[in-house]
Coordinates of C-alpha atoms and ligand atoms in Angstrom, one line a residue:
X159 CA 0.0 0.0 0.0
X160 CA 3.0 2.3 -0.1
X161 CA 4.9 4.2 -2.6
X162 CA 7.8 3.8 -4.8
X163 CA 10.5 5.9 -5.4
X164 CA 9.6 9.3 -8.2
X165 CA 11.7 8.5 -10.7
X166 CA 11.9 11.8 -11.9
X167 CA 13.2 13.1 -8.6
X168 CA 13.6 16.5 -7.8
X169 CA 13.3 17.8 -11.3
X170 CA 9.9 18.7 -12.7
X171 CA 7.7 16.4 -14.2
X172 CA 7.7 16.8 -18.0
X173 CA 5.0 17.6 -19.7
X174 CA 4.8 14.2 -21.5
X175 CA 2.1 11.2 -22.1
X176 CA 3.2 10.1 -18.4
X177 CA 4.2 6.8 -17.2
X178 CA 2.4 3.9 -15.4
X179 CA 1.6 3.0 -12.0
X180 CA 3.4 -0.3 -11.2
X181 CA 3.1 -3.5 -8.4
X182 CA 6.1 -4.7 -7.4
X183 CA 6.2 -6.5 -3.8
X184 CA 2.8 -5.8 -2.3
X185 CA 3.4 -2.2 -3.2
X186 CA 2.6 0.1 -5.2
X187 CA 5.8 1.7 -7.7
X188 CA 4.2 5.4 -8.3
X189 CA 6.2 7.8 -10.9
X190 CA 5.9 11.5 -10.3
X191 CA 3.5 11.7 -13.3
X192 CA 1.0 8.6 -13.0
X193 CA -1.5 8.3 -15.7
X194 CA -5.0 8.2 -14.0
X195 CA -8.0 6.8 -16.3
X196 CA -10.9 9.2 -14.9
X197 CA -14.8 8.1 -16.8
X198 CA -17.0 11.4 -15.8
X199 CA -20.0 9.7 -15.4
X200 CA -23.5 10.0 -16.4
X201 CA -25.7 13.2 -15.4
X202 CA -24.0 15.0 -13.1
X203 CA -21.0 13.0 -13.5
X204 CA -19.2 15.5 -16.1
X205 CA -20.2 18.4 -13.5
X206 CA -18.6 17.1 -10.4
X207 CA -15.5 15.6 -12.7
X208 CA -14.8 19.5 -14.3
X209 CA -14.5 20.4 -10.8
X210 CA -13.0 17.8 -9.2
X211 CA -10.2 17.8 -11.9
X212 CA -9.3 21.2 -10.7
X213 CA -8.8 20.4 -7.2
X214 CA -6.6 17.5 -8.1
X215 CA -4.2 19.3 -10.0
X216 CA -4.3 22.1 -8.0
X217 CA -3.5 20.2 -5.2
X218 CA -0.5 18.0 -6.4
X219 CA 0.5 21.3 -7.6
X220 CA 0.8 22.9 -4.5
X221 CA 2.3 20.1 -2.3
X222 CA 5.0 19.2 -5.1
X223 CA 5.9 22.3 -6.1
X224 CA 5.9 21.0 -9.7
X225 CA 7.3 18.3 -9.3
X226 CA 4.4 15.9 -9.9
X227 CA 1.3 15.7 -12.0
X228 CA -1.0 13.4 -12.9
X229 CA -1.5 12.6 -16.7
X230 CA -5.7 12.3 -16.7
X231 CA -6.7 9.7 -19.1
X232 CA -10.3 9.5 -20.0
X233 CA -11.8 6.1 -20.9
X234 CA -15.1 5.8 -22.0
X235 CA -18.4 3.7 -20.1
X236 CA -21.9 4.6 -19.7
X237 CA -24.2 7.2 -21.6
X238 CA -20.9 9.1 -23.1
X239 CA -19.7 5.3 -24.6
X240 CA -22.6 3.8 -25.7
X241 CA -23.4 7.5 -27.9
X242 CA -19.6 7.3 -29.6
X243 CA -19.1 3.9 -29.5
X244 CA -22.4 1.4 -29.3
X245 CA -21.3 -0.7 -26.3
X246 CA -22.0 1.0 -23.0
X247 CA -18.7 -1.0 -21.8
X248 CA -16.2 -1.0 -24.9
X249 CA -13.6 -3.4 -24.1
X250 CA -10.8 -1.0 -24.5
X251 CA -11.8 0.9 -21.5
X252 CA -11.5 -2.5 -18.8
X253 CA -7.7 -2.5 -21.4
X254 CA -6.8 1.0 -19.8
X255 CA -7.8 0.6 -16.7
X256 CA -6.2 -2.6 -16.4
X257 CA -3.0 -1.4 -17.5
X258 CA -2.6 1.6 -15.4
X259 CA -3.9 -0.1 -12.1
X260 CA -5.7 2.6 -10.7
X261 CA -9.0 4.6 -11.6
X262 CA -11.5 7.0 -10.7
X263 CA -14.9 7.2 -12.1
X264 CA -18.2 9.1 -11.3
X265 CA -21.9 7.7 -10.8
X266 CA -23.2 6.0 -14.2
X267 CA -26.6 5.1 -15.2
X268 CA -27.9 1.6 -13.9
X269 CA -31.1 1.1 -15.9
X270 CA -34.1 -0.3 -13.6
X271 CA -34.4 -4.6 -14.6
X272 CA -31.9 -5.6 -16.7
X273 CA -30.1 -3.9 -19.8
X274 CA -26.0 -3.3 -19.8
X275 CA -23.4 -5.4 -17.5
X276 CA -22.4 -3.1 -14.7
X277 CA -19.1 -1.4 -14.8
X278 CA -18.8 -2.2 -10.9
X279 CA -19.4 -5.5 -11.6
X280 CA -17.3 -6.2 -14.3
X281 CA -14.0 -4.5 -12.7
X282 CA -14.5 -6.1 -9.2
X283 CA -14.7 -10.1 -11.5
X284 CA -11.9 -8.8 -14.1
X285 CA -9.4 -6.9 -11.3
X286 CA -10.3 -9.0 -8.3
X287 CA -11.5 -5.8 -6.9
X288 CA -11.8 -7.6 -3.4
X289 CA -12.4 -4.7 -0.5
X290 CA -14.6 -2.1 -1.0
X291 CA -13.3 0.8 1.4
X292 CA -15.2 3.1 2.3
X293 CA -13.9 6.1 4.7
X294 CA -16.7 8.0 6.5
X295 CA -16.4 11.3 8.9
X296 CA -17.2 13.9 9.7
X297 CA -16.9 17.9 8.5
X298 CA -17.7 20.9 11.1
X299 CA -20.6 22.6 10.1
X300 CA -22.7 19.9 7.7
X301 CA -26.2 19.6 9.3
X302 CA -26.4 15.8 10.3
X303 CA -29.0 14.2 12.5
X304 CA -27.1 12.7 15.3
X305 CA -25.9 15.4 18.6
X306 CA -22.2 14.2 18.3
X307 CA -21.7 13.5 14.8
X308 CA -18.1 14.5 15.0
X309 CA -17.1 11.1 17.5
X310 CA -17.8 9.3 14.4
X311 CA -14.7 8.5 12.0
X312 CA -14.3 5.3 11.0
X313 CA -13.1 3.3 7.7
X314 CA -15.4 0.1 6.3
X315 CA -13.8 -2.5 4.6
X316 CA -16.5 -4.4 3.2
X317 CA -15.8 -7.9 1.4
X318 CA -16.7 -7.3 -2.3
X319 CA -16.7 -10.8 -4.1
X320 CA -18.6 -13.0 -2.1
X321 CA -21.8 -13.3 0.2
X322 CA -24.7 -11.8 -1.4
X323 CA -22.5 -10.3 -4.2
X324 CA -21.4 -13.8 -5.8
X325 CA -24.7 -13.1 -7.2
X326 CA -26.1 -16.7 -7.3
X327 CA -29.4 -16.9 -7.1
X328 CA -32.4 -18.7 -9.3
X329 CA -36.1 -17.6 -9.4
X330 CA -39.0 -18.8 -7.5
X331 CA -40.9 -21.4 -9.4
X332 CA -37.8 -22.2 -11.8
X333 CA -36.2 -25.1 -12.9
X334 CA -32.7 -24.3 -11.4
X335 CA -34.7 -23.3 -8.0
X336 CA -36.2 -26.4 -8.0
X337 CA -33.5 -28.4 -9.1
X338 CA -31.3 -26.7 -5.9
X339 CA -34.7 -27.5 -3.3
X340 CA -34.7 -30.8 -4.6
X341 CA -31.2 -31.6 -3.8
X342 CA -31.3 -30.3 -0.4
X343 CA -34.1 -32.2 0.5
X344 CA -32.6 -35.5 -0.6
X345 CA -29.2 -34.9 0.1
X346 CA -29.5 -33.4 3.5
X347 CA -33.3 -33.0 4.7
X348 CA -33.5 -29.4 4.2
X349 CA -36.8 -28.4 4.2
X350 CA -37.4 -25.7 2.2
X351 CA -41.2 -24.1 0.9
X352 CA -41.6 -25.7 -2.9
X353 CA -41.7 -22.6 -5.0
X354 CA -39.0 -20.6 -3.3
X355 CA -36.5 -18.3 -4.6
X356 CA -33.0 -19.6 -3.4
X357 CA -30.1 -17.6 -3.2
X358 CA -26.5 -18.8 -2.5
X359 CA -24.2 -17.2 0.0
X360 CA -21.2 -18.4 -0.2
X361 CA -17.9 -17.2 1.8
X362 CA -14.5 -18.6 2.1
X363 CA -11.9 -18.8 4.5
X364 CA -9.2 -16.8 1.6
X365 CA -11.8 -14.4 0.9
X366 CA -12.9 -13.3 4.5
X367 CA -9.1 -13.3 5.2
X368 CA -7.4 -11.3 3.0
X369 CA -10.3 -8.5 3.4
X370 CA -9.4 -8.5 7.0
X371 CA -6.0 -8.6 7.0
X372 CA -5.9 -5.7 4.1
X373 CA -8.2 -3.8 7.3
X374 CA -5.4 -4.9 9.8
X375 CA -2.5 -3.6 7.8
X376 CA -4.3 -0.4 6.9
X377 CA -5.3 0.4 11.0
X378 CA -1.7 -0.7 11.5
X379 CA -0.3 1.6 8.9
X380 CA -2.8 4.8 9.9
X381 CA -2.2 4.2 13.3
X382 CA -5.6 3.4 14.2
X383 CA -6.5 2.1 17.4
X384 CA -9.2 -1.1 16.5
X385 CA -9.8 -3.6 14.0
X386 CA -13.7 -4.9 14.3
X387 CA -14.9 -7.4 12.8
X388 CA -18.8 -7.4 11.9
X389 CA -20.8 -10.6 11.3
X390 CA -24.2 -12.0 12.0
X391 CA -22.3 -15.5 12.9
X392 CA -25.2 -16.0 16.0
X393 CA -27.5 -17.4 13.2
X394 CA -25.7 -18.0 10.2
X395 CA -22.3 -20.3 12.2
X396 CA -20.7 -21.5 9.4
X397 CA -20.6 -18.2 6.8
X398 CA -20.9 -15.8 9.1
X399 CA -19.1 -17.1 12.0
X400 CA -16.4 -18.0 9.9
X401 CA -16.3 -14.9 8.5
X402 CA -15.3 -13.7 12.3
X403 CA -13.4 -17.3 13.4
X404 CA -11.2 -16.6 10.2
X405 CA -10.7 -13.2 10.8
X406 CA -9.3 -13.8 14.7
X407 CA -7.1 -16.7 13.0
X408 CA -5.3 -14.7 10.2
X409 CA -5.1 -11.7 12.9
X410 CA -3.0 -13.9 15.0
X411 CA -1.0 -15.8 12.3
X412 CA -0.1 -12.7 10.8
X413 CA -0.3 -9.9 12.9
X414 CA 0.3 -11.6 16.2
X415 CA 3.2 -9.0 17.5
X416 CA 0.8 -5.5 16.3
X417 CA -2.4 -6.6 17.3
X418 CA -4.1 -8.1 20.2
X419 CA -7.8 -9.4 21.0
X420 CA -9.9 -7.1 22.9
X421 CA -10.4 -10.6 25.4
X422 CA -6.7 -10.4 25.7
X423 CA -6.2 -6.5 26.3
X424 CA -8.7 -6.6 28.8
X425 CA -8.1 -3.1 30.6
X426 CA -4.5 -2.2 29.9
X427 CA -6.4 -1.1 25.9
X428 CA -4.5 1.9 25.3
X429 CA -1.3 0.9 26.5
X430 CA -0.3 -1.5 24.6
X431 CA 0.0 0.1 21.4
X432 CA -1.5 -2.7 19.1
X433 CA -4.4 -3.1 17.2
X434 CA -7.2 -4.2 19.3
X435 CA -9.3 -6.8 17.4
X436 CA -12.5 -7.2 18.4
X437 CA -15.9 -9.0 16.7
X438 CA -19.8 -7.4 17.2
X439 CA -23.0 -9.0 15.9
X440 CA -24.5 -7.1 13.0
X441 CA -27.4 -5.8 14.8
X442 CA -25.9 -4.8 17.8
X443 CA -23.1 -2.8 15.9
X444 CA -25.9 -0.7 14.4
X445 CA -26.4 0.6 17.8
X446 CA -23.6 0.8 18.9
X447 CA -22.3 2.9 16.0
X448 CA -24.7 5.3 17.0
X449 CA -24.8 5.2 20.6
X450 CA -20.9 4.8 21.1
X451 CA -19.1 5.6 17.5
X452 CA -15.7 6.8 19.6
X453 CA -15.2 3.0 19.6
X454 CA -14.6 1.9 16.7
X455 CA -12.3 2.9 14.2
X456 CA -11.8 -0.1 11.2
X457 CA -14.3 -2.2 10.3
X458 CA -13.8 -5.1 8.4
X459 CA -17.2 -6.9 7.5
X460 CA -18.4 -9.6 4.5
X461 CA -20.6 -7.6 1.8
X462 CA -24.6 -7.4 3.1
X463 CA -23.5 -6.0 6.2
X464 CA -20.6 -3.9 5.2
X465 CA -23.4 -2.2 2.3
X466 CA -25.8 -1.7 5.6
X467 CA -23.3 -0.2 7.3
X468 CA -21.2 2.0 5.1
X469 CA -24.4 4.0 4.3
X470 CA -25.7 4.3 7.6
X471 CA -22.7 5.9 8.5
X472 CA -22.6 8.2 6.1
X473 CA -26.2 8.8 7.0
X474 CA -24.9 9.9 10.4
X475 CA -22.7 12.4 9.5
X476 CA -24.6 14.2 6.9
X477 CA -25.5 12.1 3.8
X478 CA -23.4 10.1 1.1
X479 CA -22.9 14.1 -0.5
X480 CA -19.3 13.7 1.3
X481 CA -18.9 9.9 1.3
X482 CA -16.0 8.5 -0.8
X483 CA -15.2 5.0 -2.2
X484 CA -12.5 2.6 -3.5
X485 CA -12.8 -0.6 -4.7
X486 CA -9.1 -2.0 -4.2
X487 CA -7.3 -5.1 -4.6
X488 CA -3.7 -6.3 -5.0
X489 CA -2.2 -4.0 -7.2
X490 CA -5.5 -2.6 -8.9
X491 CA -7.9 0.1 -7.2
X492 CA -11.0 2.4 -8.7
X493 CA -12.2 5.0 -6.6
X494 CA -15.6 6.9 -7.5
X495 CA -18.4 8.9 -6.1
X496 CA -21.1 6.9 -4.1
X497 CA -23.5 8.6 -4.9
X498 CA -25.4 8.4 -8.1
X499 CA -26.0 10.6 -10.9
X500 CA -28.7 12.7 -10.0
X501 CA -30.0 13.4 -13.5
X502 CA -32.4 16.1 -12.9
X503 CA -29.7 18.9 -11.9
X504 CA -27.3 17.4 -15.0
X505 CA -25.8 20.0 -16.9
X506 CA -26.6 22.5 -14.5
X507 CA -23.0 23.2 -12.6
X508 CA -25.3 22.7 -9.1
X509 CA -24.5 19.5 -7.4
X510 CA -21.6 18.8 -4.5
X511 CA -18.3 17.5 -6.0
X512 CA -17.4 16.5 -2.3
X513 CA -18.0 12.6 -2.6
X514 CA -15.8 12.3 -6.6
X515 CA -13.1 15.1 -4.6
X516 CA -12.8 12.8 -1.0
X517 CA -12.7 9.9 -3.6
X518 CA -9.7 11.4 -5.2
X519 CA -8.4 11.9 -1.6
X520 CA -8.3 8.4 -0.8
X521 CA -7.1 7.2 -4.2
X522 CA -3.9 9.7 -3.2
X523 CA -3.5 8.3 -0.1
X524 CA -3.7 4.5 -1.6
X525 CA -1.2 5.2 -4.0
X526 CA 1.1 7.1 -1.6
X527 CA 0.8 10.6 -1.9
X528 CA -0.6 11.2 2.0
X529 CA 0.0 15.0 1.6
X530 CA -2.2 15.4 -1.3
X531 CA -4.8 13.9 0.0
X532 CA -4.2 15.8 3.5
X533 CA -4.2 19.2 1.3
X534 CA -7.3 18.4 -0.6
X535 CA -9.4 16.9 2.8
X536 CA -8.2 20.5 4.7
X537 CA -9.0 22.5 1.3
X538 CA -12.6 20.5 1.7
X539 CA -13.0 21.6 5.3
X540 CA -11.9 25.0 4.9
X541 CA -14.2 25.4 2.3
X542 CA -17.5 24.2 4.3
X543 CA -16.1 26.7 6.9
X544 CA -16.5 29.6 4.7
X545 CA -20.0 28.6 4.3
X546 CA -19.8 29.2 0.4
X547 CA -21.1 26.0 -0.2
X548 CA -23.7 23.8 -3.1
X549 CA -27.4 23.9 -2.7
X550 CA -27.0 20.5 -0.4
X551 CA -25.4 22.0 2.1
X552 CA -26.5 25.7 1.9
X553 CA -30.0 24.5 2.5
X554 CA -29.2 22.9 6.0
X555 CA -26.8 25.6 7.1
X556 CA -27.9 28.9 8.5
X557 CA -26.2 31.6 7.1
X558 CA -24.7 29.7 3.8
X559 CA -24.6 31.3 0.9
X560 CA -25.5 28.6 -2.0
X561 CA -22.4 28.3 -4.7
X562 CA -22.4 26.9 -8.1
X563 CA -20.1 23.3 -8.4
X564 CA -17.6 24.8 -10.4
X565 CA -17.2 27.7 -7.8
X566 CA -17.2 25.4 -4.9
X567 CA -14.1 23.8 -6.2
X568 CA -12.8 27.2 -6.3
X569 CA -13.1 27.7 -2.8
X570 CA -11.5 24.4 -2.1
X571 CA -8.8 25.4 -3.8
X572 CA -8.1 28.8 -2.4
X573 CA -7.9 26.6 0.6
X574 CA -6.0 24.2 -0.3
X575 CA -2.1 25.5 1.5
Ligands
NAP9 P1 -28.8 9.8 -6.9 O1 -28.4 10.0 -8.2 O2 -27.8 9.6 -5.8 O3 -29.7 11.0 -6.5 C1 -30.6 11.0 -5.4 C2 -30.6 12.4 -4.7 O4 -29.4 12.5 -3.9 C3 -30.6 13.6 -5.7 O5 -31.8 13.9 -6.2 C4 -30.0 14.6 -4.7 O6 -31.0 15.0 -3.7 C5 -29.0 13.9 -4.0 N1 -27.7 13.9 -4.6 C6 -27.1 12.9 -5.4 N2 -25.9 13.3 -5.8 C7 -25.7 14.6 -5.2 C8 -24.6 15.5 -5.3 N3 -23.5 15.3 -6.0 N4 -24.8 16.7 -4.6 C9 -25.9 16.9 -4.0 N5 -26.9 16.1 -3.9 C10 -26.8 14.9 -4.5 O7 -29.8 8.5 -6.8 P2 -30.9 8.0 -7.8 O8 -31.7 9.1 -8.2 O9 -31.5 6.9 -7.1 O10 -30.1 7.4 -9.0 C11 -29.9 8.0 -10.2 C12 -29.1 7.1 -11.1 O11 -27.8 6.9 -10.6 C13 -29.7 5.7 -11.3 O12 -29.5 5.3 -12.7 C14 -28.8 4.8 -10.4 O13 -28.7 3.5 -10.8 C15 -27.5 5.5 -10.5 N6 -26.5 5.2 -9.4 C16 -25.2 5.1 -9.8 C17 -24.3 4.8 -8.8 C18 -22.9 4.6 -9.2 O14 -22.5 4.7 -10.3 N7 -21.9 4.4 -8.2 C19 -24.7 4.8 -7.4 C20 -26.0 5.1 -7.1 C21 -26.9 5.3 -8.1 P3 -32.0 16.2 -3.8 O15 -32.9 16.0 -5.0 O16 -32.8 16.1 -2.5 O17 -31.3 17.5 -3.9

């Protein structure tokens, strides 16, 4: 999860078609002028992008003197591809995004019952996109609904392959349906109503482990104080409760000197330096996330639960406006807005960039460049300080005045040193 040497050192990046992000060792290799496929997006998308493009450069600007810039290299997907090409996924853009190893892309359409594969879907199968991440906190001044909404800050890391998301599942009243109900019923005694829908959850020991121990090394490298692990294992033992049995195990085997069970701290917690790892049924984490957020800081969880969860977080710290998102894996990563394309204000330069710009944030922070995505998170909070903010926001704060996209991004930048 770390960074390379520049290999253009001190000297200024070229102007130039820019060089690739590389994988060498568990690591990323970053030049000091990454190419970056961005897509814009659908509706909104090429609104929040325009803006959010600015604050990227601007910031690497600013904290590199220079020295480093990122060489933006639009692929196409969505509405914008299928118009100039026919296929609302061409082929070459999975090619580019493969190839340079790390993305960012804003909301596309998803049309209601059917129609086009989903981009998501396709990169998380084709890159092995296997943790969604999703960092949620909060900014001084957003309205939110909760008293304290600042004692919430935590990062999700939500299993992305499996569980509900392995997408097997046959229709009620169909022949695969049946064929599944028959089989449990002879094979094992399952009794199951004839008619049913079945779905398949499957969950395995590699999958639930490397999720959590890519949540381990990331509290471990940020310095954060808890790893916990989120499951429903009371009901559903063998998925579930592996899920959390797996977790303790690799946690252990790996991590064994930096971490420590929160059975095993006991009351000497904060002294000890190490990760606590800890486990919470599903349910009761939902309370406690808003009785007692202080508490938790990483959260590893398989996929249903980790969905649940990201986006009532966000909920409690003023919507999914501000939330951000990666998809990441070993040596491949596409970050994007979370929110979707809200075609009714398309076109109209009206919408917050925040989620695409706190995406960006994070992508600079995976890739290695912390102090970008610490100048562009303090340009963000400066910016809701000034109270010039979009129509989201400026209708929930008192005394905001409401500011057009493009002229939000300006007061992020201004704020950006
Ligand atoms: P949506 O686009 O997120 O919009 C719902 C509402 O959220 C908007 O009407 C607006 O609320 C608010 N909103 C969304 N983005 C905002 C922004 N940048 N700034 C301020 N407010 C924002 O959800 P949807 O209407 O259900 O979905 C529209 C399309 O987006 C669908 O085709 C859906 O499939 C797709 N989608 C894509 C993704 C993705 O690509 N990751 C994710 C979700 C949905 P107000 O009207 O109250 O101002």
């Amino acid at each position: 999860m770390t960074t390379g040497a520049g290999s253009l050192g001190d000297r200024k990046a070229r102007a130039g078609p820019g060089s690739r992000i590389g994988w060498r060792d568990d690591r990323w290799v970053v030049p000091d002028d990454p190419i970056i496929p961005f897509i814009e997006g659908d509706g909104t998308g090429p609104d929040i992008w325009r803006a959010a493009v600015r604050v990227f450069d601007a910031a690497v600007t600013t904290v590199s003197n220079g020295t480093r810039r990122v060489v933006w290299r639009e692929v196409l997907a969505g509405e914008k591809a299928f118009k100039g090409t026919g296929n609302w996924l061409p082929d070459q853009t999975l090619d580019v995004i493969r190839d340079c190893r790390v993305a960012i892309k804003g909301p596309l359409t998803t049309p209601v019952g059917g129609g086009h594969r989903s981009l998501n879907v396709a990169l998380r199968q084709i890159l092995d996109l296997y943790a969604c991440i999703r960092p949620v906190r909060y900014f001084e001044g957003v309205p939110a609904p909760v008293k304290q909404p600042g004692k919430l800050d935590v990062v999700i890391f939500r299993e992305n392959i499996e569980d509900v998301y392995a997408g097997i599942e046959y229709k009620a009243e169909s022949p695969e349906a049946a064929a599944v109900i028959a089989f449990l019923k002879d094979r094992f005694g399952a009794r199951i109503r004839p008619g049913s829908a079945i779905g398949i959850k499957p969950m395995s020991k590699f999958g639930s482990q490397r999720l959590v121990a890519k949540a381990i090394e990331y509290a471990i490298k940020t310095k954060r104080s808890s790893v916990t692990l989120v499951h429903k294992g009371n009901i559903m033992k063998f998925t579930e409760g592996g899920f959390r049995d797996w977790g303790y195990e690799i946690a252990k085997a790996r991590f064994g000197d930096q971490s420590i069970t929160e059975a095993d701290a006991g009351n000497v917690k904060r002294e000890t330096g190490k990760v606590i790892i800890k486990d919470r049924i599903a349910d009761a984490m939902f309370q406690q996330l808003v009785l007692r957020p202080d508490e938790y800081s990483v959260v590893a969880a398989p996929n249903l639960n980790g969905d649940y969860l990201s986006d009532a977080c966000a909920a409690q710290v003023g919507g999914l406006g501000l939330a951000p998102g990666g998809n990441v894996g070993d040596g491949y990563a596409v970050f994007e807005a979370t929110h979707g394309t809200a075609p009714k204000y398309a076109g109209q330069d009206k919408v917050n960039p925040g989620s695409v710009i706190l995406s960006g944030a994070q992508m600079f922070e995976e890739i290695g460049w912390s102090d970008v995505a610490v100048a562009i998170v303090r340009g963000l909070e400066r910016a809701i300080g000034t109270k010039r903010v979009t129509y989201d926001l400026a209708r929930q704060m008192p005394g905001a005045t409401e500011v057009s996209t493009s002229s939000f991004a300006d007061v992020i930048i201004e704020h950006l040193a």
